């Protein structure tokens, strides 16, 4: 079925171009590590690229390929590279595109390990990094150096919910001959398409919204152009951070409902954000759908919805936040996000605990910040749950 002209929700179900030889309605799991050649000449032709054929699952597999083509289509990219986790996607990009002596400018608020691996490990090989509040485009310009090679953006940022202007970043990247890399995990292509806004590479922790059921860890890199795609695919196969066919099947299954899951979670999040903003025990709340969000207008212009992630701080700071987290009964006290279940967590001591105290403070990750990933439960239950927990604070 040609899915090019279908709407987004139809593409989730019919996109990617996989055609099963036996007419299976779903993509089968090719749970194999290797593929037999017809004869020695066929094997040589597959290796030389003269013939398209499967060789070995680390290099390519029909189930994984179906997912790669589907996500690349959803992001309007040239091609997708499926990997074992979101962090495998980060490392495929860093290792694939940065050389000794290069410098990157990155959002100060990013998922903790995306920063930690750069500061603690890539630094060992002479890669430098500068972290700025990328919501301030001037700050990006000021951080550029002659050896800058990449701008690495997370928007909305984990966990501050700061929004970065992707079109402005793309202009800076073009004018300075840099790669623009965007972590689209918090939005998914349902809410934001960075490649359409000028990014060169977009990636996902598919552990989150794309799979959506908190039962798989997975990642995907999508390149806008063929050259970058080939470079990154070669890096992935050499790093050996490929996805497993069963993992790919699970994400394909989860993806079918991406649109309806996000719509529902977003409706819930809007009501919860409204409730929290009016609550007397709340010091501040950041949610892109609230007019009080500092980049509310920018969010409206580059995102197709406000999503289902929010962060807030209680008037009693960390101690009050801990009491809240200890007393919620419907939302799980757990890291991760983007699943059907609501999750609450404390970034300073959990997801961002390895980021230095100074860096956390500069990035706006305060000790009292609580992150709430809204799920698709009945919103009345989620609000009642927060209400009873806030009464205990
Ligand atoms: N990028 C973002 C924005 C993330 O939130 C995460 C994981 C990653 C990359 C890495 O993906 P993974 O390797 O875990 O698939 N974020 C998590 C979080 O906020 N809580 O637990 C994991």
Short mmCIF file of C-alpha atoms and ligand atoms in Angstrom, two decimals:
data_model
loop_
_atom_site.label_atom_id
_atom_site.label_comp_id
_atom_site.label_asym_id
_atom_site.label_seq_id
_atom_site.Cartn_x
_atom_site.Cartn_y
_atom_site.Cartn_z
CA UNK A 1 0.00 0.00 0.00
CA UNK A 2 1.39 3.43 -0.96
CA UNK A 3 1.14 5.51 2.21
CA UNK A 4 2.71 8.77 0.99
CA UNK A 5 -0.59 10.64 0.75
CA UNK A 6 -2.23 9.20 3.86
CA UNK A 7 -2.86 11.17 7.05
CA UNK A 8 -0.59 10.67 10.07
CA UNK A 9 -2.82 8.20 11.93
CA UNK A 10 -3.28 6.11 8.77
CA UNK A 11 0.48 6.10 8.22
CA UNK A 12 0.95 4.73 11.74
CA UNK A 13 -1.02 1.68 10.62
CA UNK A 14 -0.22 1.37 6.90
CA UNK A 15 3.06 3.29 6.53
CA UNK A 16 6.63 2.12 6.04
CA UNK A 17 5.98 0.12 2.87
CA UNK A 18 6.41 -3.38 4.32
CA UNK A 19 4.70 -5.96 2.09
CA UNK A 20 4.49 -9.45 3.49
CA UNK A 21 5.00 -12.27 0.97
CA UNK A 22 2.26 -14.34 2.68
CA UNK A 23 -0.13 -11.43 3.24
CA UNK A 24 0.31 -11.27 7.02
CA UNK A 25 -1.66 -8.29 8.42
CA UNK A 26 1.16 -7.54 10.85
CA UNK A 27 4.92 -7.49 10.34
CA UNK A 28 6.25 -10.95 11.35
CA UNK A 29 9.14 -11.27 13.78
CA UNK A 30 12.16 -12.52 11.85
CA UNK A 31 13.84 -13.86 14.97
CA UNK A 32 17.08 -14.84 13.32
CA UNK A 33 20.67 -13.72 13.60
CA UNK A 34 21.65 -14.66 10.05
CA UNK A 35 20.24 -15.30 6.55
CA UNK A 36 21.21 -18.12 4.17
CA UNK A 37 22.48 -17.16 0.71
CA UNK A 38 21.27 -19.01 -2.41
CA UNK A 39 24.86 -19.71 -3.39
CA UNK A 40 28.37 -18.27 -2.99
CA UNK A 41 27.89 -15.71 -5.79
CA UNK A 42 24.66 -14.48 -4.15
CA UNK A 43 26.50 -14.07 -0.83
CA UNK A 44 29.25 -12.06 -2.51
CA UNK A 45 26.69 -9.90 -4.35
CA UNK A 46 24.85 -9.14 -1.08
CA UNK A 47 28.10 -8.12 0.58
CA UNK A 48 29.22 -5.94 -2.33
CA UNK A 49 25.82 -4.26 -2.49
CA UNK A 50 25.18 -5.43 -6.08
CA UNK A 51 22.09 -7.24 -4.83
CA UNK A 52 19.77 -6.14 -2.05
CA UNK A 53 19.51 -9.03 0.39
CA UNK A 54 19.64 -9.71 4.09
CA UNK A 55 22.98 -10.86 5.48
CA UNK A 56 23.07 -10.65 9.27
CA UNK A 57 20.66 -9.04 11.77
CA UNK A 58 23.16 -6.50 13.14
CA UNK A 59 23.38 -5.14 9.58
CA UNK A 60 19.70 -5.46 8.64
CA UNK A 61 16.56 -7.49 9.33
CA UNK A 62 13.06 -7.32 7.74
CA UNK A 63 11.22 -6.66 11.04
CA UNK A 64 13.68 -3.97 12.10
CA UNK A 65 13.69 -2.53 8.57
CA UNK A 66 9.90 -2.21 8.60
CA UNK A 67 10.12 -0.11 11.77
CA UNK A 68 13.00 1.99 10.41
CA UNK A 69 11.07 2.80 7.24
CA UNK A 70 7.91 3.61 9.17
CA UNK A 71 9.55 6.03 11.63
CA UNK A 72 11.59 7.67 8.83
CA UNK A 73 8.31 8.24 6.97
CA UNK A 74 6.64 9.73 10.06
CA UNK A 75 9.56 12.13 10.58
CA UNK A 76 9.89 12.96 6.86
CA UNK A 77 13.48 11.73 6.85
CA UNK A 78 15.59 9.85 4.30
CA UNK A 79 16.10 6.79 6.49
CA UNK A 80 15.91 5.43 10.03
CA UNK A 81 18.48 3.50 12.03
CA UNK A 82 16.97 1.43 14.83
CA UNK A 83 19.11 0.94 17.93
CA UNK A 84 18.86 -0.79 21.27
CA UNK A 85 18.04 2.28 23.38
CA UNK A 86 17.74 6.06 23.29
CA UNK A 87 21.29 6.31 24.66
CA UNK A 88 22.50 4.05 21.83
CA UNK A 89 20.98 6.65 19.48
CA UNK A 90 22.84 9.47 21.28
CA UNK A 91 26.14 7.58 21.07
CA UNK A 92 25.68 6.59 17.42
CA UNK A 93 25.29 10.29 16.63
CA UNK A 94 28.13 11.57 18.83
CA UNK A 95 30.57 8.84 17.77
CA UNK A 96 29.49 8.92 14.14
CA UNK A 97 29.82 12.66 13.59
CA UNK A 98 32.35 14.10 16.03
CA UNK A 99 36.11 14.04 15.62
CA UNK A 100 38.93 14.68 18.03
CA UNK A 101 39.16 18.41 18.72
CA UNK A 102 35.52 19.11 17.80
CA UNK A 103 33.16 21.09 20.01
CA UNK A 104 29.42 20.82 20.53
CA UNK A 105 26.90 23.32 21.88
CA UNK A 106 24.06 21.64 23.72
CA UNK A 107 20.96 22.44 25.72
CA UNK A 108 21.86 22.82 29.43
CA UNK A 109 18.74 20.86 30.30
CA UNK A 110 18.96 17.55 28.46
CA UNK A 111 18.36 14.00 29.63
CA UNK A 112 21.17 13.56 32.23
CA UNK A 113 23.20 10.79 30.50
CA UNK A 114 23.24 12.65 27.12
CA UNK A 115 25.32 15.27 28.93
CA UNK A 116 27.22 12.97 31.28
CA UNK A 117 28.54 10.72 28.49
CA UNK A 118 29.83 13.78 26.63
CA UNK A 119 31.43 15.45 29.67
CA UNK A 120 32.90 12.29 31.21
CA UNK A 121 33.70 10.09 28.20
CA UNK A 122 33.89 11.96 24.86
CA UNK A 123 36.06 14.51 26.68
CA UNK A 124 38.63 11.67 27.05
CA UNK A 125 38.96 11.69 23.25
CA UNK A 126 39.28 15.48 23.01
CA UNK A 127 35.67 16.47 22.26
CA UNK A 128 34.65 19.69 24.01
CA UNK A 129 31.13 20.69 24.97
CA UNK A 130 29.37 23.85 26.12
CA UNK A 131 25.90 23.84 27.70
CA UNK A 132 23.67 26.88 27.41
CA UNK A 133 20.02 27.65 27.78
CA UNK A 134 19.18 27.06 24.13
CA UNK A 135 15.80 28.75 24.62
CA UNK A 136 18.01 31.86 24.31
CA UNK A 137 19.19 31.81 20.67
CA UNK A 138 21.80 34.51 21.40
CA UNK A 139 23.38 32.20 23.99
CA UNK A 140 23.91 29.57 21.27
CA UNK A 141 25.60 32.11 19.00
CA UNK A 142 27.87 33.28 21.82
CA UNK A 143 28.91 29.69 22.60
CA UNK A 144 30.05 28.91 19.04
CA UNK A 145 33.79 28.37 18.52
CA UNK A 146 35.84 27.81 15.36
CA UNK A 147 35.82 24.06 16.12
CA UNK A 148 32.07 23.78 16.81
CA UNK A 149 30.59 20.98 14.73
CA UNK A 150 27.20 20.23 16.22
CA UNK A 151 24.24 21.87 17.96
CA UNK A 152 22.42 19.30 20.09
CA UNK A 153 18.93 20.30 21.19
CA UNK A 154 16.25 18.77 23.35
CA UNK A 155 12.93 20.58 23.07
CA UNK A 156 10.90 20.54 25.25
CA UNK A 157 13.88 19.89 27.51
CA UNK A 158 13.99 17.12 30.07
CA UNK A 159 12.95 18.06 32.76
CA UNK A 160 12.64 21.85 32.65
CA UNK A 161 10.19 21.97 29.71
CA UNK A 162 12.17 24.87 28.18
CA UNK A 163 11.43 25.27 24.47
CA UNK A 164 14.12 25.97 21.87
CA UNK A 165 13.36 27.74 18.59
CA UNK A 166 14.24 25.05 16.05
CA UNK A 167 13.98 27.27 12.96
CA UNK A 168 16.38 29.78 14.53
CA UNK A 169 18.79 26.95 15.41
CA UNK A 170 18.58 25.60 11.85
CA UNK A 171 19.55 29.05 10.54
CA UNK A 172 22.57 29.18 12.86
CA UNK A 173 23.54 25.63 11.86
CA UNK A 174 23.28 26.43 8.13
CA UNK A 175 25.22 29.68 8.39
CA UNK A 176 28.01 28.04 10.39
CA UNK A 177 28.11 24.69 8.62
CA UNK A 178 27.11 22.68 11.72
CA UNK A 179 24.96 19.62 12.25
CA UNK A 180 21.67 20.32 13.99
CA UNK A 181 20.63 17.29 16.05
CA UNK A 182 17.26 17.22 17.83
CA UNK A 183 16.06 14.81 20.50
CA UNK A 184 12.35 14.54 19.69
CA UNK A 185 11.54 12.09 22.49
CA UNK A 186 9.22 14.42 24.44
CA UNK A 187 7.05 15.18 21.40
CA UNK A 188 7.21 12.28 18.94
CA UNK A 189 6.56 13.13 15.27
CA UNK A 190 2.87 13.44 16.17
CA UNK A 191 3.60 16.77 17.86
CA UNK A 192 6.81 18.04 16.26
CA UNK A 193 8.79 17.38 13.08
CA UNK A 194 12.30 18.80 13.54
CA UNK A 195 13.51 17.72 10.07
CA UNK A 196 10.78 19.89 8.50
CA UNK A 197 12.02 22.80 10.64
CA UNK A 198 15.61 22.44 9.36
CA UNK A 199 17.30 19.82 11.56
CA UNK A 200 19.76 17.36 9.97
CA UNK A 201 19.16 14.50 12.39
CA UNK A 202 16.34 13.67 14.75
CA UNK A 203 16.39 10.87 17.28
CA UNK A 204 14.16 9.18 19.82
CA UNK A 205 14.20 7.19 22.93
CA UNK A 206 11.42 4.95 21.58
CA UNK A 207 11.21 3.56 25.11
CA UNK A 208 8.83 6.48 25.57
CA UNK A 209 5.92 7.63 23.38
CA UNK A 210 6.70 5.66 20.20
CA UNK A 211 6.44 2.28 21.92
CA UNK A 212 4.22 3.74 24.60
CA UNK A 213 3.63 0.77 26.90
CA UNK A 214 6.62 0.81 29.27
CA UNK A 215 7.66 -2.69 28.21
CA UNK A 216 10.59 -2.04 25.84
CA UNK A 217 13.80 0.02 25.77
CA UNK A 218 14.57 1.19 22.21
CA UNK A 219 15.98 4.02 20.12
CA UNK A 220 15.89 5.41 16.57
CA UNK A 221 18.07 7.85 14.61
CA UNK A 222 16.56 9.47 11.50
CA UNK A 223 18.71 11.38 9.01
CA UNK A 224 17.36 13.92 6.59
CA UNK A 225 19.85 13.14 3.82
CA UNK A 226 21.33 9.99 2.31
CA UNK A 227 24.96 10.87 3.10
CA UNK A 228 24.36 11.35 6.81
CA UNK A 229 22.16 8.26 6.91
CA UNK A 230 24.91 6.08 5.42
CA UNK A 231 27.52 7.48 7.78
CA UNK A 232 25.37 6.84 10.85
CA UNK A 233 24.22 3.38 9.71
CA UNK A 234 27.82 2.33 9.27
CA UNK A 235 28.57 3.63 12.78
CA UNK A 236 25.63 1.70 14.25
CA UNK A 237 26.65 -1.61 12.66
CA UNK A 238 30.25 -1.14 13.78
CA UNK A 239 29.26 -0.11 17.31
CA UNK A 240 26.92 -3.10 17.43
CA UNK A 241 24.11 -1.26 19.17
CA UNK A 242 21.40 -2.67 16.88
CA UNK A 243 17.86 -3.43 17.87
CA UNK A 244 16.52 -6.95 18.31
CA UNK A 245 13.71 -8.12 15.96
CA UNK A 246 11.33 -8.78 18.85
CA UNK A 247 11.94 -5.26 20.18
CA UNK A 248 11.16 -3.91 16.70
CA UNK A 249 7.90 -5.86 16.57
CA UNK A 250 6.83 -4.44 19.95
CA UNK A 251 7.50 -0.86 18.83
CA UNK A 252 5.63 -1.39 15.53
CA UNK A 253 2.68 -2.65 17.58
CA UNK A 254 2.84 0.27 20.03
CA UNK A 255 3.18 2.85 17.25
CA UNK A 256 -0.22 2.03 15.77
CA UNK A 257 -1.93 3.89 18.63
CA UNK A 258 0.56 6.77 18.97
CA UNK A 259 -1.94 9.40 17.84
CA UNK A 260 -4.83 8.36 20.06
CA UNK A 261 -2.54 7.82 23.06
CA UNK A 262 -0.98 11.27 22.71
CA UNK A 263 -4.34 12.98 22.19
CA UNK A 264 -5.74 11.38 25.35
CA UNK A 265 -2.63 11.99 27.49
CA UNK A 266 -2.51 15.59 26.29
CA UNK A 267 -6.18 16.19 27.17
CA UNK A 268 -5.42 14.85 30.65
CA UNK A 269 -2.25 16.96 30.95
CA UNK A 270 -4.09 20.18 30.06
CA UNK A 271 -6.61 19.54 32.87
CA UNK A 272 -3.91 18.53 35.37
CA UNK A 273 -1.78 21.59 34.52
CA UNK A 274 -4.83 23.80 35.07
CA UNK A 275 -5.55 22.13 38.38
CA UNK A 276 -1.94 22.41 39.60
CA UNK A 277 -1.52 26.02 38.48
CA UNK A 278 -4.46 27.05 40.67
CA UNK A 279 -3.41 24.96 43.67
CA UNK A 280 -2.23 27.11 46.63
CA UNK A 281 0.67 24.76 47.44
CA UNK A 282 2.28 25.12 43.97
CA UNK A 283 5.22 27.53 43.68
CA UNK A 284 5.50 27.28 39.88
CA UNK A 285 4.50 24.95 37.06
CA UNK A 286 5.90 24.66 33.53
CA UNK A 287 3.71 23.15 30.84
CA UNK A 288 3.85 24.34 27.20
CA UNK A 289 0.04 24.52 27.05
CA UNK A 290 -0.20 27.09 29.86
CA UNK A 291 -0.04 30.80 28.96
CA UNK A 292 2.33 31.20 31.91
CA UNK A 293 4.99 29.09 30.11
CA UNK A 294 7.77 31.54 29.11
CA UNK A 295 7.80 30.20 25.53
CA UNK A 296 4.06 29.60 25.16
CA UNK A 297 3.89 31.33 21.75
CA UNK A 298 6.98 29.55 20.42
CA UNK A 299 5.56 26.21 21.57
CA UNK A 300 2.33 26.96 19.71
CA UNK A 301 4.23 27.85 16.56
CA UNK A 302 6.53 24.81 16.34
CA UNK A 303 4.61 22.09 18.17
CA UNK A 304 1.29 20.65 17.02
CA UNK A 305 0.09 20.29 20.62
CA UNK A 306 1.35 20.85 24.15
CA UNK A 307 2.09 17.21 25.01
CA UNK A 308 1.76 15.39 28.27
CA UNK A 309 4.92 16.24 30.23
CA UNK A 310 4.92 18.84 32.98
CA UNK A 311 7.22 19.94 35.76
CA UNK A 312 6.46 21.90 38.90
CA UNK A 313 7.77 22.83 42.31
CA UNK A 314 5.82 22.93 45.56
CA UNK A 315 6.05 25.87 47.96
CA UNK A 316 7.67 23.56 50.52
CA UNK A 317 10.49 22.70 48.03
CA UNK A 318 12.18 19.30 48.08
CA UNK A 319 10.64 18.04 51.34
CA UNK A 320 7.13 18.86 50.16
CA UNK A 321 7.86 17.28 46.76
CA UNK A 322 9.04 14.07 48.46
CA UNK A 323 5.86 13.88 50.52
CA UNK A 324 3.80 14.34 47.37
CA UNK A 325 5.70 11.56 45.54
CA UNK A 326 5.41 9.24 48.55
CA UNK A 327 1.67 9.74 48.74
CA UNK A 328 0.42 9.45 45.14
CA UNK A 329 -1.39 6.16 44.67
CA UNK A 330 -2.47 6.06 41.00
CA UNK A 331 0.64 7.56 39.35
CA UNK A 332 3.69 5.33 39.80
CA UNK A 333 6.80 6.76 41.45
CA UNK A 334 9.10 5.81 38.58
CA UNK A 335 11.43 7.30 35.97
CA UNK A 336 10.66 7.17 32.23
CA UNK A 337 7.68 8.71 30.46
CA UNK A 338 5.48 8.39 27.40
CA UNK A 339 3.69 5.21 28.45
CA UNK A 340 -0.01 4.70 29.09
CA UNK A 341 0.54 4.97 32.85
CA UNK A 342 1.21 8.24 34.70
CA UNK A 343 4.64 8.47 36.30
CA UNK A 344 6.04 10.93 38.83
CA UNK A 345 9.73 11.36 39.65
CA UNK A 346 12.38 13.66 41.15
CA UNK A 347 15.00 14.55 38.48
CA UNK A 348 17.62 16.02 40.85
CA UNK A 349 18.04 12.70 42.70
CA UNK A 350 16.97 10.33 39.92
CA UNK A 351 17.25 10.91 36.13
CA UNK A 352 19.72 13.81 36.49
CA UNK A 353 21.56 12.65 39.64
CA UNK A 354 24.90 12.23 37.81
CA UNK A 355 24.82 15.80 36.44
CA UNK A 356 26.93 18.10 38.68
CA UNK A 357 25.06 20.24 41.24
CA UNK A 358 26.36 23.41 39.58
CA UNK A 359 25.23 22.29 36.11
CA UNK A 360 21.80 21.31 37.43
CA UNK A 361 21.34 24.71 39.04
CA UNK A 362 22.42 26.51 35.86
CA UNK A 363 20.03 24.40 33.80
CA UNK A 364 17.10 25.20 36.09
CA UNK A 365 16.85 21.66 37.52
CA UNK A 366 16.10 22.79 41.06
CA UNK A 367 16.10 20.43 44.03
CA UNK A 368 12.36 20.86 44.41
CA UNK A 369 11.45 20.18 40.75
CA UNK A 370 8.99 17.30 40.36
CA UNK A 371 8.32 15.83 36.89
CA UNK A 372 4.97 14.37 36.05
CA UNK A 373 4.49 12.26 32.90
CA UNK A 374 0.74 12.16 32.34
CA UNK A 375 -0.78 8.89 31.16
CA UNK A 376 -4.12 7.94 29.64
CA UNK A 377 -6.03 7.00 32.80
CA UNK A 378 -9.33 8.77 33.65
CA UNK A 379 -8.27 12.32 34.45
CA UNK A 380 -10.65 12.50 37.45
CA UNK A 381 -8.66 9.67 39.06
CA UNK A 382 -5.36 11.43 38.39
CA UNK A 383 -6.60 14.74 39.82
CA UNK A 384 -8.17 13.02 42.87
CA UNK A 385 -4.85 11.25 43.37
CA UNK A 386 -2.87 14.50 43.27
CA UNK A 387 -5.48 16.17 45.48
CA UNK A 388 -5.21 13.61 48.27
CA UNK A 389 -1.39 13.56 48.01
CA UNK A 390 -1.19 17.38 48.11
CA UNK A 391 -3.40 17.35 51.23
CA UNK A 392 -0.67 15.27 52.92
CA UNK A 393 2.07 17.81 52.10
N1 LIG B 1 16.42 11.35 25.49
C1 LIG B 1 15.45 11.70 26.35
C2 LIG B 1 14.76 13.01 26.18
C3 LIG B 1 15.09 10.84 27.39
O1 LIG B 1 14.11 11.22 28.21
C4 LIG B 1 15.78 9.61 27.54
C5 LIG B 1 15.46 8.68 28.63
C6 LIG B 1 16.80 9.29 26.63
C7 LIG B 1 17.09 10.17 25.62
C8 LIG B 1 17.55 7.98 26.71
O2 LIG B 1 16.73 6.93 26.31
P1 LIG B 1 16.83 5.40 26.80
O3 LIG B 1 18.23 4.96 26.57
O4 LIG B 1 16.48 5.37 28.25
O5 LIG B 1 15.86 4.70 25.93
N2 LIG B 1 14.74 9.29 29.66
C9 LIG B 1 14.43 8.81 30.83
C10 LIG B 1 13.76 9.56 31.81
O6 LIG B 1 13.45 10.74 31.73
N3 LIG B 1 13.54 8.79 32.84
O7 LIG B 1 14.08 7.53 32.66
C11 LIG B 1 14.71 7.47 31.37
#
